[in-house]
Short mmCIF file of C-alpha atoms in Angstrom, two decimals:
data_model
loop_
_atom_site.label_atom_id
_atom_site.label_comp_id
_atom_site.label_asym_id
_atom_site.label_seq_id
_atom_site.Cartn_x
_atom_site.Cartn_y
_atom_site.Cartn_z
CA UNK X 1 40.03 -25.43 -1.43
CA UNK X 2 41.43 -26.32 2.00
CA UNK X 3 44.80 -25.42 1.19
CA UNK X 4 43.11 -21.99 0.13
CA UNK X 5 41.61 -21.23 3.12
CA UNK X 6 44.73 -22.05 5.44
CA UNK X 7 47.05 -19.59 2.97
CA UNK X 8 43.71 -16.54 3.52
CA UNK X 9 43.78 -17.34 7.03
CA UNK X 10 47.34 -17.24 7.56
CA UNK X 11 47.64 -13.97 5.62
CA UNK X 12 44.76 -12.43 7.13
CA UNK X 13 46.32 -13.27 10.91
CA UNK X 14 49.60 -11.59 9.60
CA UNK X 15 47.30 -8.57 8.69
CA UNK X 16 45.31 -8.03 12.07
CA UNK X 17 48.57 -9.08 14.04
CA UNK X 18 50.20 -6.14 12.22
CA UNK X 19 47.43 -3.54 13.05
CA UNK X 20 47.35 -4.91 16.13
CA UNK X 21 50.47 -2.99 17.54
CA UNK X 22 49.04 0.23 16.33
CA UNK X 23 45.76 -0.82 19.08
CA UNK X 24 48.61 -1.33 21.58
CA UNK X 25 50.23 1.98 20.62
CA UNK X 26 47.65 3.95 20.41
CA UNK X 27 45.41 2.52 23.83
CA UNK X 28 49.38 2.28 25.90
CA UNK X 29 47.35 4.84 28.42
CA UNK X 30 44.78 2.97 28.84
CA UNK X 31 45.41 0.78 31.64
CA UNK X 32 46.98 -2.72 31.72
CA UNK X 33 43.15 -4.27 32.28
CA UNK X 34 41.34 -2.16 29.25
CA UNK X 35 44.40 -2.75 26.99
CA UNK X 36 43.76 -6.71 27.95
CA UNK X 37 40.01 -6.92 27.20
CA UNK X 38 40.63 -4.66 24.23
CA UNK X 39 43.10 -7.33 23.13
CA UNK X 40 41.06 -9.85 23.94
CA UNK X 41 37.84 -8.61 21.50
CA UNK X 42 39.98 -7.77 18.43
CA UNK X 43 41.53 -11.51 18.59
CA UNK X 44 37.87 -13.16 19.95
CA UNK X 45 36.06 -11.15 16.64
CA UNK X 46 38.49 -12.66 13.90
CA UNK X 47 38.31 -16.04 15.57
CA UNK X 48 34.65 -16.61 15.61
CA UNK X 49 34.38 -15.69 11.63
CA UNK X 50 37.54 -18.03 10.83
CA UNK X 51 35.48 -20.84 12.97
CA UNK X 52 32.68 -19.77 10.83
CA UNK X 53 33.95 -20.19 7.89
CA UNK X 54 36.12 -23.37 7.96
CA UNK X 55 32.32 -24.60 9.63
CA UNK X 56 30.78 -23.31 6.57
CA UNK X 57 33.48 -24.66 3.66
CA UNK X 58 33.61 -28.29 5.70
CA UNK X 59 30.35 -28.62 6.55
CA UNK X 60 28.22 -31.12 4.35
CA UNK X 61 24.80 -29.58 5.33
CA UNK X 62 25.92 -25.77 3.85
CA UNK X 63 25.62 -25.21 0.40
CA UNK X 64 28.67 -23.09 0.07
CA UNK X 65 27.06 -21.45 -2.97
CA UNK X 66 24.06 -20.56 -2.45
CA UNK X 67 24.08 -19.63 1.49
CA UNK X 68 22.63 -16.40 2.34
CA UNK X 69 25.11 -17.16 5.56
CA UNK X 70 28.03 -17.68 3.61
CA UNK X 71 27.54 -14.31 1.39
CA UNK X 72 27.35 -12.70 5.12
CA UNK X 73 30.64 -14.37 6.00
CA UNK X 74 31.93 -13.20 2.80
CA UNK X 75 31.16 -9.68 4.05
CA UNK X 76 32.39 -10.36 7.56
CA UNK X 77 36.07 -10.94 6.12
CA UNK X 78 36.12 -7.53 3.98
CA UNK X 79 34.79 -5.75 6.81
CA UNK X 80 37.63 -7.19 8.99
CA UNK X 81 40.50 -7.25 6.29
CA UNK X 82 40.26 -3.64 4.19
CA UNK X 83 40.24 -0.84 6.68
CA UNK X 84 43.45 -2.74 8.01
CA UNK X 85 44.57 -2.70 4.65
CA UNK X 86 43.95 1.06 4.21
CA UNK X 87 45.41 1.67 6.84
CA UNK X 88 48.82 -0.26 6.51
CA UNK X 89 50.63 1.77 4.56
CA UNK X 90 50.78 4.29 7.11
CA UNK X 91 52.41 1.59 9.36
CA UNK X 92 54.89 0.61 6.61
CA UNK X 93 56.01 4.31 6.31
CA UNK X 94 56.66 4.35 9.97
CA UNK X 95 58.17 1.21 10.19
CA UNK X 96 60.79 2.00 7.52
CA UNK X 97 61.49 5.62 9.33
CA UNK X 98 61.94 3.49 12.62
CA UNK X 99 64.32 1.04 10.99
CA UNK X 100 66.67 4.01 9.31
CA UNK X 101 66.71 5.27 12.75
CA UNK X 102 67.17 2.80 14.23
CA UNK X 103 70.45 1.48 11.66
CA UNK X 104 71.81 5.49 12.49
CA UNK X 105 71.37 5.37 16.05
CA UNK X 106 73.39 1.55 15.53
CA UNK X 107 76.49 3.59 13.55
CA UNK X 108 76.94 6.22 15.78
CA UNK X 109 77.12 3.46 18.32
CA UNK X 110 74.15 4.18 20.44
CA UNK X 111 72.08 1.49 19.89
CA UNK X 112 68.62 2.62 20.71
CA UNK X 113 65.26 0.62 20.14
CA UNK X 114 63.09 3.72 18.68
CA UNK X 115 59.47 3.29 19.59
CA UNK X 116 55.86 3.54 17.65
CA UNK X 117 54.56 7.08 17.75
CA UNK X 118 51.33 7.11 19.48
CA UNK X 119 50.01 9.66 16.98
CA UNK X 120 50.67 7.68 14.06
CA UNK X 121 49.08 4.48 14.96
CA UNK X 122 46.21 7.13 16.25
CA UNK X 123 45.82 8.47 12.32
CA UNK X 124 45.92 4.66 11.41
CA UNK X 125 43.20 3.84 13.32
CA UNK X 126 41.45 6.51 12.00
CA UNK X 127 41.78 5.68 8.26
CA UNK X 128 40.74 2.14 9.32
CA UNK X 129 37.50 3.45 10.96
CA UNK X 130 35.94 4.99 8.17
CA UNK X 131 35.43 2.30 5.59
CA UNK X 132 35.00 0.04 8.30
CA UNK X 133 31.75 1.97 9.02
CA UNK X 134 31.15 2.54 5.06
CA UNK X 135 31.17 -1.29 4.50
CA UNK X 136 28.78 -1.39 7.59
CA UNK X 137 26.67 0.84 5.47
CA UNK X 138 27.14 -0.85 2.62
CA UNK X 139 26.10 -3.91 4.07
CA UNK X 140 23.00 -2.88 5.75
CA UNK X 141 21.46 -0.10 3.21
CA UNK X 142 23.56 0.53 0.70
CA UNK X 143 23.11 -2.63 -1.42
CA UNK X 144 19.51 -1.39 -1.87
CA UNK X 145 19.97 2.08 -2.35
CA UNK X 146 18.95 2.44 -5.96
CA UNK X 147 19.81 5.89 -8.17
CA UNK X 148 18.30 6.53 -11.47
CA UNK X 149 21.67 7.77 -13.67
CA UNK X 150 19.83 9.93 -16.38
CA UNK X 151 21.48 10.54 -19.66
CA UNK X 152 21.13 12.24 -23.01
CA UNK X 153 22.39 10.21 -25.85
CA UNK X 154 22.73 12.67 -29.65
CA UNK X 155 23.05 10.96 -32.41
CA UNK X 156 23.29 12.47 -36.42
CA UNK X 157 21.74 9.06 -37.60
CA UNK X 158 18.80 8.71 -35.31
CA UNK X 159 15.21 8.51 -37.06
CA UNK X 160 13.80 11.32 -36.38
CA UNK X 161 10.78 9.70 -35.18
CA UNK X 162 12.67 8.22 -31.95
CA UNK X 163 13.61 11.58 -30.97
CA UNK X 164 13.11 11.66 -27.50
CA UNK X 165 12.58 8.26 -27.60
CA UNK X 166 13.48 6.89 -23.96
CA UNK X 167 14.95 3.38 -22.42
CA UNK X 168 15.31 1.97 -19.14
CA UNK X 169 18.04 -0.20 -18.48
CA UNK X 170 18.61 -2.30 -16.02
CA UNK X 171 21.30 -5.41 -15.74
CA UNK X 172 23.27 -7.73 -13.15
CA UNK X 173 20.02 -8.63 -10.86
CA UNK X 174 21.73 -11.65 -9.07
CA UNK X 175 18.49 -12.94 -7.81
CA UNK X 176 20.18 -15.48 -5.53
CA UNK X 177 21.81 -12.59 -3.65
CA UNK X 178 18.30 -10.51 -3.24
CA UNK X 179 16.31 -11.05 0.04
CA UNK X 180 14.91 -7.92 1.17
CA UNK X 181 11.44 -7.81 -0.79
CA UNK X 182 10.42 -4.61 0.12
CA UNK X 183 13.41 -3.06 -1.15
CA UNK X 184 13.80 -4.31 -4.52
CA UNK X 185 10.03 -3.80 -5.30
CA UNK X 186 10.69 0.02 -4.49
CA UNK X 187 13.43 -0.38 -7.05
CA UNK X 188 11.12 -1.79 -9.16
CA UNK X 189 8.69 0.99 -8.55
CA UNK X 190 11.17 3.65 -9.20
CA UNK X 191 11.83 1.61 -12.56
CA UNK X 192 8.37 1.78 -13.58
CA UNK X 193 8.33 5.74 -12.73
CA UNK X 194 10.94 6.24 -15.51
CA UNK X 195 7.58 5.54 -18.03
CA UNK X 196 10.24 4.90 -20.62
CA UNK X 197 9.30 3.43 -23.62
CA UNK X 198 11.17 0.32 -23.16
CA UNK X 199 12.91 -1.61 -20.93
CA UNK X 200 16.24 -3.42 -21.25
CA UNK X 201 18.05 -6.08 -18.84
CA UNK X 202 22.15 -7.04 -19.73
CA UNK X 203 21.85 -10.13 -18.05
CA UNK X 204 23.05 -11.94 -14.78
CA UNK X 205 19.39 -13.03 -13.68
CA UNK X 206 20.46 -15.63 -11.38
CA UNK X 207 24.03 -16.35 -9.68
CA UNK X 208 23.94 -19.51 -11.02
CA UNK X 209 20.62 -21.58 -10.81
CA UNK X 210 17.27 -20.55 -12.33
CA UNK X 211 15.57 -21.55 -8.91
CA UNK X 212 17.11 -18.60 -7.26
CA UNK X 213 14.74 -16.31 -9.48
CA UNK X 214 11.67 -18.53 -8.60
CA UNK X 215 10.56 -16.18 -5.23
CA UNK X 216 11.11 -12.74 -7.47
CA UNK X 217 9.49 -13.45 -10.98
CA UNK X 218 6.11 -11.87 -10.07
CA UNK X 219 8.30 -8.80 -8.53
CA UNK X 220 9.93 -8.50 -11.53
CA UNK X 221 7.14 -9.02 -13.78
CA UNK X 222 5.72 -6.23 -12.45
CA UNK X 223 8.34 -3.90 -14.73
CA UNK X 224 6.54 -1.81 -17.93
CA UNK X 225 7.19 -0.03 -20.83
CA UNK X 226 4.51 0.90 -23.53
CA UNK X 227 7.40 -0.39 -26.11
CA UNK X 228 8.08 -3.81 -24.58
CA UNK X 229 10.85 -5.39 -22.30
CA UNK X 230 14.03 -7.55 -23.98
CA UNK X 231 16.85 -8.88 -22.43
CA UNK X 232 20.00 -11.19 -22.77
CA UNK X 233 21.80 -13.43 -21.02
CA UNK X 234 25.33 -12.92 -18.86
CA UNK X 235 27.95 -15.04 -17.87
CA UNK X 236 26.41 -16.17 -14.51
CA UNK X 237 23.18 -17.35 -16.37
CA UNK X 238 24.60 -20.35 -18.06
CA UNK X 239 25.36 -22.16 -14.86
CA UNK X 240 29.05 -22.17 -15.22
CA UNK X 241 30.16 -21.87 -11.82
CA UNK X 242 28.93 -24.85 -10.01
CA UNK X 243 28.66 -28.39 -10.85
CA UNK X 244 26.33 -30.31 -12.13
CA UNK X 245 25.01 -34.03 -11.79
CA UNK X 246 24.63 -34.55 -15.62
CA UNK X 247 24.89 -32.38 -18.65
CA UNK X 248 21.14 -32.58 -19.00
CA UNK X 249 20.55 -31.19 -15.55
CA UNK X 250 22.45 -28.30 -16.62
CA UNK X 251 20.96 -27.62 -19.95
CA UNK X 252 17.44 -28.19 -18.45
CA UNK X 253 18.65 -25.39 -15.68
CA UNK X 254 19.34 -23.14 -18.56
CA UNK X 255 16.04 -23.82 -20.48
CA UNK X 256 14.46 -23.02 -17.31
CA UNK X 257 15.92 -19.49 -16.85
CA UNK X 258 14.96 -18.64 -20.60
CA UNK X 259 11.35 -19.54 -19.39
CA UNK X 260 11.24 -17.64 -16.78
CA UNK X 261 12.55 -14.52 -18.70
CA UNK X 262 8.91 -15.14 -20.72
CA UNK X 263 6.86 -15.21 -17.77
CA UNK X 264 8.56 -12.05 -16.73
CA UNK X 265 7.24 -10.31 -20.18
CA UNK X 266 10.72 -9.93 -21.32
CA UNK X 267 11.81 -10.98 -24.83
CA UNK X 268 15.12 -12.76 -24.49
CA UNK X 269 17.35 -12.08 -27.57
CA UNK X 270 19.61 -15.19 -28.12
CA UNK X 271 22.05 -13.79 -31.06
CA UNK X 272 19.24 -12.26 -32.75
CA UNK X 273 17.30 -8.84 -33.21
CA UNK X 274 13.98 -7.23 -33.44
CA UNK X 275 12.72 -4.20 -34.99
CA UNK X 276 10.58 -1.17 -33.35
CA UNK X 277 8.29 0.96 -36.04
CA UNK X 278 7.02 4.28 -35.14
CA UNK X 279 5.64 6.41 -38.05
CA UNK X 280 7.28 5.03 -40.49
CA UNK X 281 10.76 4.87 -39.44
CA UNK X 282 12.51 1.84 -37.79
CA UNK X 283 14.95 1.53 -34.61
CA UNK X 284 17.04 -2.00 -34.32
CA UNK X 285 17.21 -3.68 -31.02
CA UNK X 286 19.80 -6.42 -31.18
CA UNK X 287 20.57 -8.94 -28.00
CA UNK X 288 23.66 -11.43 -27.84
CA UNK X 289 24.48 -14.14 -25.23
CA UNK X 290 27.44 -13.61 -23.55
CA UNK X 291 30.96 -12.70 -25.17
CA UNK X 292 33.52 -11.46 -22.63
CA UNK X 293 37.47 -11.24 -22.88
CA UNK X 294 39.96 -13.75 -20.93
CA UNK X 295 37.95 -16.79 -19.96
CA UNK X 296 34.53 -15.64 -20.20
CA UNK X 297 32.61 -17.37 -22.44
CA UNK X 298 31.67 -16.53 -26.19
CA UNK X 299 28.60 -17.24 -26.81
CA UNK X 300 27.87 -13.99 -28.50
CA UNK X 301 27.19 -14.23 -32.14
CA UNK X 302 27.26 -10.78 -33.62
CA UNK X 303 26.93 -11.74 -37.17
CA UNK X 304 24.14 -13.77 -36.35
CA UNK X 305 22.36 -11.41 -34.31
CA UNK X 306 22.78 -8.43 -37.08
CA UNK X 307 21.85 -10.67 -40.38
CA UNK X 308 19.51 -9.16 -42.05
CA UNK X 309 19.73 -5.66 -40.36
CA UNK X 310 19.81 -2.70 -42.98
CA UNK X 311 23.33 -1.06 -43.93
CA UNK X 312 22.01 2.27 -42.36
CA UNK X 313 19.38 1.14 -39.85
CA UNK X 314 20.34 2.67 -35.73
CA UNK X 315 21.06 -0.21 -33.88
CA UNK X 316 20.74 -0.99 -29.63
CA UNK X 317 22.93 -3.18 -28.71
CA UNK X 318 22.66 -5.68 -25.51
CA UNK X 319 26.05 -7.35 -24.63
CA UNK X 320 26.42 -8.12 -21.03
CA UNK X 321 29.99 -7.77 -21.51
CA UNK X 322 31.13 -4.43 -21.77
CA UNK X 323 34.52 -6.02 -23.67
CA UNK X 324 32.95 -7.47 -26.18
CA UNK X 325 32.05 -3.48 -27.36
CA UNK X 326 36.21 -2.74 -27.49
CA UNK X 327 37.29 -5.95 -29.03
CA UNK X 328 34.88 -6.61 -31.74
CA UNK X 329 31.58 -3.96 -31.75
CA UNK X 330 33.41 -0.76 -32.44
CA UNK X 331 34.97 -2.51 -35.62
CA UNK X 332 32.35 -4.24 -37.13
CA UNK X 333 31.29 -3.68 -40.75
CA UNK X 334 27.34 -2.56 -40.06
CA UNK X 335 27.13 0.46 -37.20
CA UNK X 336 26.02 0.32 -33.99
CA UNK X 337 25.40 3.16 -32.80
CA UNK X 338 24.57 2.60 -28.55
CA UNK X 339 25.96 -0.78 -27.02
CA UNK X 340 24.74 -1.16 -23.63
CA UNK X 341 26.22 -3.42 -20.72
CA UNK X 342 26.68 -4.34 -17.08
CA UNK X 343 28.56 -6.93 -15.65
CA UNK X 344 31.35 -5.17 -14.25
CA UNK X 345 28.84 -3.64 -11.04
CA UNK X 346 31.51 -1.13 -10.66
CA UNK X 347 33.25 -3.79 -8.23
CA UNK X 348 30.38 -2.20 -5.72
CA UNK X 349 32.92 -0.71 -4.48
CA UNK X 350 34.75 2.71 -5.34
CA UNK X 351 34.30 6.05 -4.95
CA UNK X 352 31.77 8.63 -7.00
CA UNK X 353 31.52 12.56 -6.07
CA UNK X 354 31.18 15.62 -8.02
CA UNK X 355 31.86 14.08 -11.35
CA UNK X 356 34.92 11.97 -10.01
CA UNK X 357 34.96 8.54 -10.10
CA UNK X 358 37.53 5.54 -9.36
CA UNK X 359 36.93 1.80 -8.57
CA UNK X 360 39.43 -1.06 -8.40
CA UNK X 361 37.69 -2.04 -11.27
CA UNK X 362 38.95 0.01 -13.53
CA UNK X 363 42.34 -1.58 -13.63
CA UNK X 364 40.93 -4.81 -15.08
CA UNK X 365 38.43 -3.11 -17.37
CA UNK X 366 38.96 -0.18 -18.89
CA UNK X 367 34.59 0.69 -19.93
CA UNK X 368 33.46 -0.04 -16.03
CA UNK X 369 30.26 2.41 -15.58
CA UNK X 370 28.81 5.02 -16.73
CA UNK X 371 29.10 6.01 -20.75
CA UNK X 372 32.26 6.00 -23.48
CA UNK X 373 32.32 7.09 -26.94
CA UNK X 374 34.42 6.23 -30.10
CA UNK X 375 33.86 8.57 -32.59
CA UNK X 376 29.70 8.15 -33.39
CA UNK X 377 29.02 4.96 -30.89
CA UNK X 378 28.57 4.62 -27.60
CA UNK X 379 28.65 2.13 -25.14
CA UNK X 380 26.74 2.71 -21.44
CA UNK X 381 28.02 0.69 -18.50
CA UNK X 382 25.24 -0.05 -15.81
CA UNK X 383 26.44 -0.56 -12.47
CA UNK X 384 24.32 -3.02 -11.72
CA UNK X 385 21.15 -3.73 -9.75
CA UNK X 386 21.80 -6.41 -7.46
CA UNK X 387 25.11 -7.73 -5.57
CA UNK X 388 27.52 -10.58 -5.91
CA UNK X 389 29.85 -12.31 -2.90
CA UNK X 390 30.12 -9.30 -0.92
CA UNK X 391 26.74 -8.59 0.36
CA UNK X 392 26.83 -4.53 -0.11
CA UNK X 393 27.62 -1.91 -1.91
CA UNK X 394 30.30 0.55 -1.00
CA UNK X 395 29.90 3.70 -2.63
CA UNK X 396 28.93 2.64 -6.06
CA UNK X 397 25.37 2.04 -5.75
CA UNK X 398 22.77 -0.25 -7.66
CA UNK X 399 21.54 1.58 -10.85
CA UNK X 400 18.33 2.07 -12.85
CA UNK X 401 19.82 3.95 -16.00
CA UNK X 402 17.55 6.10 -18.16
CA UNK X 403 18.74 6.87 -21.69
CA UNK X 404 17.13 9.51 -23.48
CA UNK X 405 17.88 9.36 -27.53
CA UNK X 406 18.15 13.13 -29.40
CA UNK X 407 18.68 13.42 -32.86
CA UNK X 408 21.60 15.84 -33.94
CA UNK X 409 20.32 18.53 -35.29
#
């Protein structure tokens, strides 16, 4: 891990000292005294989060995983690194235009050092400055900002008795990331305005101990829906990512976190489903634990979960892992019509504006938020409630989806 940090560090001192001649550029007019203290601040500010964070990773008395600080120094770092990083390019371009200059100037033997333009490192800054004050956004109200996405699902197959027939979903919490109260219970509250007729969570409870959910299980509990709550479990849940004393300590952690999804009035579906009756007719809600691509685990089960559900029953799927709908859902024997999934929280980062959307996210998975259809099915991506290492959300913000189901007429 040491050897880690050293490489980040050194990288990330390449980076500033880079940007850093567009400040000296850009402020040459300032005076040799402003230039020095301006100098001085930029250098002093990406010091005293290094120091922080060597404290924080060699420190015995910091839990390096579950810090509130640490998430905050987490944030620190992307607020210092990416508006340099947007901004570089534009220093690149330069710096090759000053080079081929500079190698003409050399040939027609009049060897000439060709300057910075002042302009240029001006426009640098400038790109710089604005997602340096979106991620201080981000940071500070953003994470919390919660949008209800609502969408109209049609479907030939649906009973005609769940026309209409309406489901909040909700996924990614992150509990161990959560710590403004007030906030989430007004997401909960806006949750609980949706009066759908069920509620759904695609897993990620907890980061990675049950514990962390211990201070928000009454908030959460507070969630209903006429038809019930159900829920699975994601790839955070199973305590994967830190380590454990013994095996039992770990399995007890996980027995925990299924307890707590009862006390919450959720019904956690572990590779198995449950059937919803209204007048007669019959809608499928199936659950699986986790299946993602790569190295994600897969504990999914999808034949286990659908045995025993009718040939031409509509089935809700609940798969964290919005992968597991591409590489095995969309070709499986029974149909399922709707899939829904998280996991992915749109990187909470990205950019979303009059029907336009990107996030570096999408380059690593190609269902990220929002909905996708192949042929009859569909799969819905939630973007996530909570937050995970960075604390914030940069233009993709936490969402409380509300599916409406309409039968094709």
């Amino acid at each position: 891990m040491m050897n880690r940090l050293v490489s980040i560090t050194v990288i990330w001192f390449a980076i500033d000292f880079y940007f850093l001649q567009a400040i000296l550029t850009a402020t040459a007019g300032f005076g040799s005294l402003t230039q020095q203290c301006i100098v001085a601040a930029y250098w002093l500010a990406d010091a005293a989060i290094v120091l922080s964070i060597l404290y924080g990773a060699l420190s015995p008395r910091i839990d390096f995983s579950a810090s509130q600080k640490v998430k905050w120094l987490v944030g620190l770092v992307i607020l210092s690194i990416v508006p340099k990083l947007l901004a570089l390019p534009v220093l690149l371009v330069e710096d090759i235009t000053r080079i081929i200059r500079a190698l003409v100037n050399w040939l027609h033997h009049a060897p000439q050092a060709v300057p910075r333009n002042k302009e240029v490192s001006e426009v640098a800054i400038g790109l710089a400055v604005i997602p340096f004050f979106a991620i201080i956004y981000g940071m500070w109200r953003g994470k919390y900002r919660y949008q209800v996405h609502n969408i109209t699902l049609s479907f030939n197959d649906l009973p005609e008795a769940f026309n209409g027939f309406t489901i909040t979903h909700l996924s990614d919490i992150h509990s161990g990331s959560l710590v403004n109260t007030k906030r989430v219970a007004q997401g909960i509250a806006l949750a609980n305005k949706q009066q759908s007729n069920i509620i759904v969570f695609t897993g990620d409870l907890v980061n990675n101990k049950s514990s962390e959910m211990m201070p928000w299980i009454s908030t959460f509990a507070a969630l209903q829906a006429s038809g019930g709550k159900y829920s699975v479990l994601g790839n955070h849940d199973y305590g994967d990512y830190i380590r454990w004393n013994t095996p039992g300590e770990k399995a007890a952690n996980l027995e925990q976190l299924k307890q707590i999804h009862q006390q919450m009035g959720f019904r956690l579906l572990m590779n198995e489903h449950i059937t919803l009756e209204k007048n007669g007719q019959t809608l499928t809600v199936a659950g699986v634990e986790n299946w993602g691509k790569g190295g994600f685990v897969k504990h999914g089960d999808l034949r286990k979960a659908m045995n025993g559900v009718a040939g031409d029953a509509f089935t809700v799927l609940l798969s964290h892992d919005p992968s597991h709908w591409q590489h095995e859902v969309i070709t499986w024997p029974q149909p399922i019509q709707l899939t829904l999934s998280g996991h992915t929280h749109g990187m909470q980062f990205g950019i979303e504006i009059f029907g336009f959307k990107w996030s570096p996210i999408k380059y690593m998975y190609k269902q990220w938020a929002g909905a996708y259809h192949n042929k009859e099915q569909v799969l819905y991506v939630n973007r996530g409630f909570g937050f995970l290492g960075f604390p914030g959300r940069v233009g993709i913000h936490p969402e409380i989806t509300v599916i409406t189901l309409r039968k094709t007429r």
